[in-house]
PDB file of C-alpha atoms in Angstrom:
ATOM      1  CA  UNK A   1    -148.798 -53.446 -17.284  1.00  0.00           C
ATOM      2  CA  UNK A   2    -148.030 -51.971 -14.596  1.00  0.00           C
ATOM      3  CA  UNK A   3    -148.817 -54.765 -11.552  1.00  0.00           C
ATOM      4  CA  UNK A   4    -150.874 -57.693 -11.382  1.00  0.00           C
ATOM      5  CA  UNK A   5    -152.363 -59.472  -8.825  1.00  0.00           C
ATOM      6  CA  UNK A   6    -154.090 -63.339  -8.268  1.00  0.00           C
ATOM      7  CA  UNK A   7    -155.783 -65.407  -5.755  1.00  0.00           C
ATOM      8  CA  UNK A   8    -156.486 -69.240  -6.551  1.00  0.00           C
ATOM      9  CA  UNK A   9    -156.782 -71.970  -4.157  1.00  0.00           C
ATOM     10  CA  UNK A  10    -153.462 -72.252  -2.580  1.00  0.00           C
ATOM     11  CA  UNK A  11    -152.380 -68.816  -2.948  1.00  0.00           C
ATOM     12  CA  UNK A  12    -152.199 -65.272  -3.456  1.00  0.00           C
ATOM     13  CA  UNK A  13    -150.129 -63.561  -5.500  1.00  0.00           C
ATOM     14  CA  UNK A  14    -148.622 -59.411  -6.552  1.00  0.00           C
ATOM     15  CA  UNK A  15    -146.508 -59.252  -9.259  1.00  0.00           C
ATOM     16  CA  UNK A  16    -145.592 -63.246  -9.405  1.00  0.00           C
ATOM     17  CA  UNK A  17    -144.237 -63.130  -6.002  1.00  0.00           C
ATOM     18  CA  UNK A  18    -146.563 -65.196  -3.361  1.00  0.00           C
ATOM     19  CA  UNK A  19    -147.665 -63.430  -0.528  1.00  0.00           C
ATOM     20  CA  UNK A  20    -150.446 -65.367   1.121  1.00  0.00           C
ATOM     21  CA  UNK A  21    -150.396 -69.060   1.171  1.00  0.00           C
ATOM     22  CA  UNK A  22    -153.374 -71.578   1.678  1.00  0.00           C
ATOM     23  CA  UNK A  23    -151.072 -74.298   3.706  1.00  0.00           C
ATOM     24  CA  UNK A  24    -154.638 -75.294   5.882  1.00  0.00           C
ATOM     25  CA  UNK A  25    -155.948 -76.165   2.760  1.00  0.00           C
ATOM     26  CA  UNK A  26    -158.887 -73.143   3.570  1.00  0.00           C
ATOM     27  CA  UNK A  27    -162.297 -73.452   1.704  1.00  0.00           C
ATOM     28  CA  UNK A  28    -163.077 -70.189  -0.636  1.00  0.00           C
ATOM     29  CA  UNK A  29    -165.245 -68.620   2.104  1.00  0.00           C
ATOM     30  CA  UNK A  30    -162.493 -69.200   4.901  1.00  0.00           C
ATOM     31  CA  UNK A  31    -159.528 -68.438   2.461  1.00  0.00           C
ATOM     32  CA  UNK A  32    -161.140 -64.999   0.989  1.00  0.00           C
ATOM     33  CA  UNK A  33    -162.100 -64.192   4.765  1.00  0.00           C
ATOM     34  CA  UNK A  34    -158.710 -64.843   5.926  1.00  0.00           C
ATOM     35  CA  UNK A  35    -157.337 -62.199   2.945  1.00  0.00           C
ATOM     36  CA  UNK A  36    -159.731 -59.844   4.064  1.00  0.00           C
ATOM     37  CA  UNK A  37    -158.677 -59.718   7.342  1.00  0.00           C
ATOM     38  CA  UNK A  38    -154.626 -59.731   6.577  1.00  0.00           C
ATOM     39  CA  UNK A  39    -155.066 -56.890   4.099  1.00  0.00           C
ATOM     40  CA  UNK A  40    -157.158 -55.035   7.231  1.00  0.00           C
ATOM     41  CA  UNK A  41    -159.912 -54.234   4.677  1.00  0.00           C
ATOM     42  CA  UNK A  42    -162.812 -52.079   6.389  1.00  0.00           C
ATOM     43  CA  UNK A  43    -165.591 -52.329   4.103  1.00  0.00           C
ATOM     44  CA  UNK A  44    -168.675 -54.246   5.952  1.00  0.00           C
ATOM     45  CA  UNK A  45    -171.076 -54.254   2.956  1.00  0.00           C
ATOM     46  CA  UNK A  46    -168.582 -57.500   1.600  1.00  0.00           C
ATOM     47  CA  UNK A  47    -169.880 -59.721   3.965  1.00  0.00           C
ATOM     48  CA  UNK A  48    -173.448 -59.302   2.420  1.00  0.00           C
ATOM     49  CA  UNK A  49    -171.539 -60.173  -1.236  1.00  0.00           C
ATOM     50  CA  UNK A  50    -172.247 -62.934  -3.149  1.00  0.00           C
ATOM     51  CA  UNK A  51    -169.037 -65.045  -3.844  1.00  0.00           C
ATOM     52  CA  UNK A  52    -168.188 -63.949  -7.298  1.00  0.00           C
ATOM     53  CA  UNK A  53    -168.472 -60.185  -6.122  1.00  0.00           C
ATOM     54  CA  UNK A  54    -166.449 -61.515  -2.969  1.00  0.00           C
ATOM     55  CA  UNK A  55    -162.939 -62.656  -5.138  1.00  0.00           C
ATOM     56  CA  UNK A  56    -163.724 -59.175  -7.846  1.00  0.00           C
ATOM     57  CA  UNK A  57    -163.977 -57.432  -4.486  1.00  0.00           C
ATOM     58  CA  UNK A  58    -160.932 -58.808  -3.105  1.00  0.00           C
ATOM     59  CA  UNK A  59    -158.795 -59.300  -6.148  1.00  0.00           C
ATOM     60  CA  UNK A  60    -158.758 -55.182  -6.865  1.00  0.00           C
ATOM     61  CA  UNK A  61    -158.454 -54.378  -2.909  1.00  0.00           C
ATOM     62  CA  UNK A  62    -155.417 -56.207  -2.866  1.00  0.00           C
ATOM     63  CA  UNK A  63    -154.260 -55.071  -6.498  1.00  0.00           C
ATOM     64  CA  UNK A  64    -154.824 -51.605  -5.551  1.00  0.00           C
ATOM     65  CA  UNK A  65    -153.164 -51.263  -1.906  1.00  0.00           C
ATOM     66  CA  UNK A  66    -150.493 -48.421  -2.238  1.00  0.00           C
ATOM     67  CA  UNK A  67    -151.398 -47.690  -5.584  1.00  0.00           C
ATOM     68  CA  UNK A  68    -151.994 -43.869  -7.199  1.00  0.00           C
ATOM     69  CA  UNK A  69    -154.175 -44.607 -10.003  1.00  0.00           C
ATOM     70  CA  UNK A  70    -157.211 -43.527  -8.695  1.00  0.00           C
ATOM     71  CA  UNK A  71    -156.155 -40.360  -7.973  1.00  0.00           C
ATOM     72  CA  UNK A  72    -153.756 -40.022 -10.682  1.00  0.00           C
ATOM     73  CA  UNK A  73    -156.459 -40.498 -13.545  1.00  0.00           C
ATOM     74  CA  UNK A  74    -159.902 -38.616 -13.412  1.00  0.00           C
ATOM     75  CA  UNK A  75    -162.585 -40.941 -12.114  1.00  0.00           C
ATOM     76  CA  UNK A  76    -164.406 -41.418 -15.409  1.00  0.00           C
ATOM     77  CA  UNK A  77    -160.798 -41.877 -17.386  1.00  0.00           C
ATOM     78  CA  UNK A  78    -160.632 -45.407 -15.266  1.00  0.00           C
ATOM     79  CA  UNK A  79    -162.076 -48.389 -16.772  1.00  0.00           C
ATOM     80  CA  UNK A  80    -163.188 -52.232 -15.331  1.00  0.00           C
ATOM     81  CA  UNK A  81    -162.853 -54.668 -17.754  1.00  0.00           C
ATOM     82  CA  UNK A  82    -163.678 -58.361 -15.834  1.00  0.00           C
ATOM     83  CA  UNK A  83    -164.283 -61.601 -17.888  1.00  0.00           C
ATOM     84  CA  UNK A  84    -165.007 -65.119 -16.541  1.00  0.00           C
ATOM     85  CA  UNK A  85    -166.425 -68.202 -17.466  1.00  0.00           C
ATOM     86  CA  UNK A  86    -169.700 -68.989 -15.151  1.00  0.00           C
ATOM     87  CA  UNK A  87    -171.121 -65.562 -14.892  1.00  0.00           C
ATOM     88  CA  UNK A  88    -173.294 -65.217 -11.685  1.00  0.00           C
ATOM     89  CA  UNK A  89    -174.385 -68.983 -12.368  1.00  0.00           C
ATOM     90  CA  UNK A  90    -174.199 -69.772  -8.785  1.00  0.00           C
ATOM     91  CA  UNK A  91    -176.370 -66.991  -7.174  1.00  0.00           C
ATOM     92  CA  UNK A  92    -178.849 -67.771 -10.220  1.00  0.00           C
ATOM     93  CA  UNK A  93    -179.174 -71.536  -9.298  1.00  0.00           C
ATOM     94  CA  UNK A  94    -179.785 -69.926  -5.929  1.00  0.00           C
ATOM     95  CA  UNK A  95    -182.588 -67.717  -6.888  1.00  0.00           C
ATOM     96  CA  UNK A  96    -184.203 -70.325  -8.944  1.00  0.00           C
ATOM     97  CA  UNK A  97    -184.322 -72.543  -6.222  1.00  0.00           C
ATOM     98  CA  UNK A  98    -186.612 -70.123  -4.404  1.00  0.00           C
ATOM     99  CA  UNK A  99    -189.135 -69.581  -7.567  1.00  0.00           C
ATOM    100  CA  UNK A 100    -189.696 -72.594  -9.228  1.00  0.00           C
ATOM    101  CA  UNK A 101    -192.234 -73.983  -6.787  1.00  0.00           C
ATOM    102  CA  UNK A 102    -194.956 -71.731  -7.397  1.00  0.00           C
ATOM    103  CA  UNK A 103    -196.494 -73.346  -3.684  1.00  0.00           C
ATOM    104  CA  UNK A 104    -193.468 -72.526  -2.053  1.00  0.00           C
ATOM    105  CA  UNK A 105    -192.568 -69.351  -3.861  1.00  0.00           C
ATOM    106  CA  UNK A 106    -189.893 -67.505  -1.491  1.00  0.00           C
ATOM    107  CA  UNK A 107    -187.630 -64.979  -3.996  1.00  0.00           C
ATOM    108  CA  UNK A 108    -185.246 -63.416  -1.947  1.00  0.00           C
ATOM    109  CA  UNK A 109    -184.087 -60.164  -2.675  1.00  0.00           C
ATOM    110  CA  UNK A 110    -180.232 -60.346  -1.431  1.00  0.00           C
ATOM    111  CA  UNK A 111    -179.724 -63.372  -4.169  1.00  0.00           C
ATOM    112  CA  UNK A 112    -181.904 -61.433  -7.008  1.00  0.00           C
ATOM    113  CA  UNK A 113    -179.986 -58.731  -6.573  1.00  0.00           C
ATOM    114  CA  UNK A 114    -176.153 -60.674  -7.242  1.00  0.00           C
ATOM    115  CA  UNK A 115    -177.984 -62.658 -10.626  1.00  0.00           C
ATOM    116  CA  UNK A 116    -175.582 -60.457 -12.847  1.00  0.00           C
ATOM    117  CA  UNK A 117    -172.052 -60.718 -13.097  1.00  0.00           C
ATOM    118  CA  UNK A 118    -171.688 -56.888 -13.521  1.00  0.00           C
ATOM    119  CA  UNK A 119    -172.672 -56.223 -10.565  1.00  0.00           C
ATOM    120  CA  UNK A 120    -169.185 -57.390  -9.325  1.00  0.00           C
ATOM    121  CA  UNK A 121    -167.471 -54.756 -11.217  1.00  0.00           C
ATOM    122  CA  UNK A 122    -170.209 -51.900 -10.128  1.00  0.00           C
ATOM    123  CA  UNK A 123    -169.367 -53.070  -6.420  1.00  0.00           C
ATOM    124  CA  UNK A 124    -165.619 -52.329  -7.099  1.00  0.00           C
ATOM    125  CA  UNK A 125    -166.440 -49.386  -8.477  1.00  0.00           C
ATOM    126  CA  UNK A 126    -168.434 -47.766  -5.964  1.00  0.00           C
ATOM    127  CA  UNK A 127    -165.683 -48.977  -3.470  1.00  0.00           C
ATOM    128  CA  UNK A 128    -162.842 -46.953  -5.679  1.00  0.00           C
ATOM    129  CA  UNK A 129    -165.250 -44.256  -7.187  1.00  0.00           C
ATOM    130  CA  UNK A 130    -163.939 -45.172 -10.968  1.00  0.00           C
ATOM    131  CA  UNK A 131    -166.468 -44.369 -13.462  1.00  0.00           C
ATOM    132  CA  UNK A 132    -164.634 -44.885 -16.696  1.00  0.00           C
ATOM    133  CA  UNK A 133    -165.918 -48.264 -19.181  1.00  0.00           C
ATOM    134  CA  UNK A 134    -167.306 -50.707 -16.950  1.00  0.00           C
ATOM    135  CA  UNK A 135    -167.755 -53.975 -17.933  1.00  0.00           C
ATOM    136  CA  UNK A 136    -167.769 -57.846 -17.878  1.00  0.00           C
ATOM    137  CA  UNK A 137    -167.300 -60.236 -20.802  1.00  0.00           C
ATOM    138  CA  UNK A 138    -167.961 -64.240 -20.652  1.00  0.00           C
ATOM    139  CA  UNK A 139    -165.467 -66.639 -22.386  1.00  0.00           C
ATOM    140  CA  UNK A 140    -165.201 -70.265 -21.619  1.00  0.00           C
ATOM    141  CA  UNK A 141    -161.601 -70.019 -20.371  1.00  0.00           C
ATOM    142  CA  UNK A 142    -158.993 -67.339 -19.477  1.00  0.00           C
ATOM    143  CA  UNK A 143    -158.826 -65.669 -22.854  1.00  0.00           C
ATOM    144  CA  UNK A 144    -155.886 -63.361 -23.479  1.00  0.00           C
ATOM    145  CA  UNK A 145    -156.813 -62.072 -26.888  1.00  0.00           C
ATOM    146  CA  UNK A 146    -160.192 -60.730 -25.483  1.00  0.00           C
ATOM    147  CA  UNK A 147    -158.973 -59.152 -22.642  1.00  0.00           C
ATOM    148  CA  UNK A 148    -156.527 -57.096 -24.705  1.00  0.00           C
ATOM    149  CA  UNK A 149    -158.811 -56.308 -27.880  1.00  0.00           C
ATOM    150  CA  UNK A 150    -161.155 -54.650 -25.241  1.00  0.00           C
ATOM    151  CA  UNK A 151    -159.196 -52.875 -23.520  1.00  0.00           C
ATOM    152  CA  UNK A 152    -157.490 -51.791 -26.469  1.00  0.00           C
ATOM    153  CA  UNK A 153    -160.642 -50.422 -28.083  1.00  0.00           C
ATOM    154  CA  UNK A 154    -161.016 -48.653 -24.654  1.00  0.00           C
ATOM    155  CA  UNK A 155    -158.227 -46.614 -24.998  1.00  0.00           C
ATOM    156  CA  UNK A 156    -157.644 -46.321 -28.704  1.00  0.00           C
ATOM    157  CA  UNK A 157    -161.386 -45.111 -28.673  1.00  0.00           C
ATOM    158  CA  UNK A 158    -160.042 -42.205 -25.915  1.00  0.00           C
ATOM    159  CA  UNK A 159    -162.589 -43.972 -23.265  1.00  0.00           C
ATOM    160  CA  UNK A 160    -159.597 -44.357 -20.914  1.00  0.00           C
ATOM    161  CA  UNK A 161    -156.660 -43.997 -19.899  1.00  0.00           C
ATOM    162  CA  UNK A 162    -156.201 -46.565 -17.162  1.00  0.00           C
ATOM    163  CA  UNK A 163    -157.803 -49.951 -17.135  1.00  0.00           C
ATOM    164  CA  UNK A 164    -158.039 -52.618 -14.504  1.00  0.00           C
ATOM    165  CA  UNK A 165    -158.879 -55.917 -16.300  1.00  0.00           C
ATOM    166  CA  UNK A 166    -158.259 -59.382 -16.163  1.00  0.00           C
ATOM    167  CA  UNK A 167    -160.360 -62.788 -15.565  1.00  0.00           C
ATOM    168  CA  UNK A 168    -162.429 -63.581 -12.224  1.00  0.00           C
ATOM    169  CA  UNK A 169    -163.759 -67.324 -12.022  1.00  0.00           C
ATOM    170  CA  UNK A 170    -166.047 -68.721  -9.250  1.00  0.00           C
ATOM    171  CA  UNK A 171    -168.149 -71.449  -9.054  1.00  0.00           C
ATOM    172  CA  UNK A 172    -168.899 -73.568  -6.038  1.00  0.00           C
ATOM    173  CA  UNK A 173    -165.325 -74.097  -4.179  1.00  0.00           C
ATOM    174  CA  UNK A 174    -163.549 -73.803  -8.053  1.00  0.00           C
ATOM    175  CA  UNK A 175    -162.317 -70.214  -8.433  1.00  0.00           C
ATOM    176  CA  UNK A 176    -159.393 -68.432  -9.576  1.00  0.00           C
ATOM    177  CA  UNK A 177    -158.711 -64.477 -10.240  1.00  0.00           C
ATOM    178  CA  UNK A 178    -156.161 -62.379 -11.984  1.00  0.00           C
ATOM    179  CA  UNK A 179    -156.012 -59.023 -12.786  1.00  0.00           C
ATOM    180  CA  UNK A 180    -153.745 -56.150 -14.143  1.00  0.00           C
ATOM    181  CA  UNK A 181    -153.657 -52.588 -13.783  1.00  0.00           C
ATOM    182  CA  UNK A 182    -152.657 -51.182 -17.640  1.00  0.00           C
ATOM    183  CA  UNK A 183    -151.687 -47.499 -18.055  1.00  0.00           C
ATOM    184  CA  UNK A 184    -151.243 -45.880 -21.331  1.00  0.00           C
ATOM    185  CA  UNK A 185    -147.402 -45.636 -22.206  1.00  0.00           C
ATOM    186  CA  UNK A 186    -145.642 -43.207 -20.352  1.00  0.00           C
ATOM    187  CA  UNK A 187    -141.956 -43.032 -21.191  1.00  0.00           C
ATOM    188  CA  UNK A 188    -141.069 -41.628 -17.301  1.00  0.00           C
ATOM    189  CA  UNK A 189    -142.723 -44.550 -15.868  1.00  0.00           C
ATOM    190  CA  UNK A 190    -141.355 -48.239 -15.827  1.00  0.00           C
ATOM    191  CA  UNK A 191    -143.471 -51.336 -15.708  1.00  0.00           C
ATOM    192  CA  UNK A 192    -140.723 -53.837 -14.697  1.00  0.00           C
ATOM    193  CA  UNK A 193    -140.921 -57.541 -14.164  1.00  0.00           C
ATOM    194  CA  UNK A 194    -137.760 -59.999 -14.076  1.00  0.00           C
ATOM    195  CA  UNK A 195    -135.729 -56.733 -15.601  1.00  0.00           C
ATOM    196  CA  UNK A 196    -137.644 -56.739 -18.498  1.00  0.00           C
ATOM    197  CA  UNK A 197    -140.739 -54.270 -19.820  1.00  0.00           C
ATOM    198  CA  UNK A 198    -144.432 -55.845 -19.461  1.00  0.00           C
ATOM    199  CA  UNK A 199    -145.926 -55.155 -23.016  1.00  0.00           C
ATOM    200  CA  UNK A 200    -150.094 -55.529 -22.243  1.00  0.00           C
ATOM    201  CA  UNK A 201    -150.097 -57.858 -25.237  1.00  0.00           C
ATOM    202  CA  UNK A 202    -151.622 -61.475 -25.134  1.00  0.00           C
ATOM    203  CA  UNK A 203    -148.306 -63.328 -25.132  1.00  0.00           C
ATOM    204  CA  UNK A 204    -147.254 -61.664 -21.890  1.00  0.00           C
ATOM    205  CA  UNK A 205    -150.742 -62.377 -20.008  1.00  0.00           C
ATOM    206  CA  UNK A 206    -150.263 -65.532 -21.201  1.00  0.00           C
ATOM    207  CA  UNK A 207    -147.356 -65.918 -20.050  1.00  0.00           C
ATOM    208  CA  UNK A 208    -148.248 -64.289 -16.408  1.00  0.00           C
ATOM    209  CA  UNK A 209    -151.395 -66.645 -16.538  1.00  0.00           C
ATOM    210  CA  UNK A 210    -149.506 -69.956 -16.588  1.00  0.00           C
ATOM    211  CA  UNK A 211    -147.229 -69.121 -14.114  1.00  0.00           C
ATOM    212  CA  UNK A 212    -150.232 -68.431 -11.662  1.00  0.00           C
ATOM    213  CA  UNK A 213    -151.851 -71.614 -12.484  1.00  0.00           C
ATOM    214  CA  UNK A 214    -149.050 -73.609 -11.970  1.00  0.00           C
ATOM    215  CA  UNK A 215    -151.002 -75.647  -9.104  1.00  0.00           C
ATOM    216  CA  UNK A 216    -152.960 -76.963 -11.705  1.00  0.00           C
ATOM    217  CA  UNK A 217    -150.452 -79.015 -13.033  1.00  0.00           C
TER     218      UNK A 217
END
């Protein structure tokens, strides 16, 4: 692993370490804008996101800020693994709000388009130009052992040789995000965290997962 990065309610955090805090108690709309603007991001198609897309969006902006990999891997050697529990269940109550009167029929196209999930990796990936496996997977709760066996396959399978994966939750003002950027082993490079080698194995997202929901507790 070589970083990480997270955004729940109350904070946001790069490699364990908090570097934004939610002290005004900011709604996701207010707290994501407020990220946007610290991290100076210039990319006006977010605002016409849906929020799902929005924390993906943000999640690998922030995860990727002074990092190499995209330039260090070619494009189609970088993968997007995402997995989350609601899928784009928000945007499709939305939608189906404007179809199921058929008197008052009023489908709008800027909702329709957000009623899949991948289409918050494919907006990250268009941002960073990776082109590698692209994907998202639904579990009913942060699932460790799934986010390793894929990527896993990914690069046993020679698909890739970087991977940015992890879990990205939202639904309604509930959301939480976490991602990693994994490298194959390189034995001149040195993933480091509290002195000690991150393995990508499921123990250590585990591990990385419970200390970023802490605020749960």
């Amino acid at each position: 692993i070589r970083k990480y990065c997270g955004i729940n309610p109350i904070r946001l955090q790069i490699n364990g370490q908090e570097t934004l805090s939610n002290t005004n108690g900011l709604d996701f709309k207010k707290f994501l804008k407020y990220i946007y603007k610290h991290f100076e991001v210039d990319y006006p198609k977010y605002f016409k996101m849906d929020g799902l897309s929005k924390l993906g969006f943000l999640s690998i902006e922030v995860l990727l800020r002074n990092e190499s990999i995209i330039h260090k891997y070619p494009t189609e050697k970088t993968g997007l693994i995402l997995t989350n529990a609601s899928s784009s269940l928000e945007v499709d109550e939305k939608h189906f709000n404007t179809i199921m009167d058929r008197k008052n029929y009023f489908p709008s196209p800027s909702n329709f388009v957000y009623t899949l999930p991948n289409i918050m990796a494919g907006e990250a990936a268009i941002r960073h130009g990776m082109k590698g496996e692209n994907t998202v997977l639904i579990s009913e709760s942060f699932d460790p052992d799934l986010i390793t066996n894929a990527c896993s396959e990914a690069f046993s399978s020679g698909l890739i040789n970087c991977c940015i994966c992890g879990w990205v939750e939202h639904y309604a003002n509930n959301y939480e995000s976490l991602l990693f950027i994994v490298e194959e082993e390189d034995d001149n490079i040195e993933s480091k965290h509290s002195g000690e080698d991150v393995i990508f194995e499921s123990s250590n997202l585990l591990k990385i997962y419970k200390q970023h929901t802490q605020w749960k507790n």
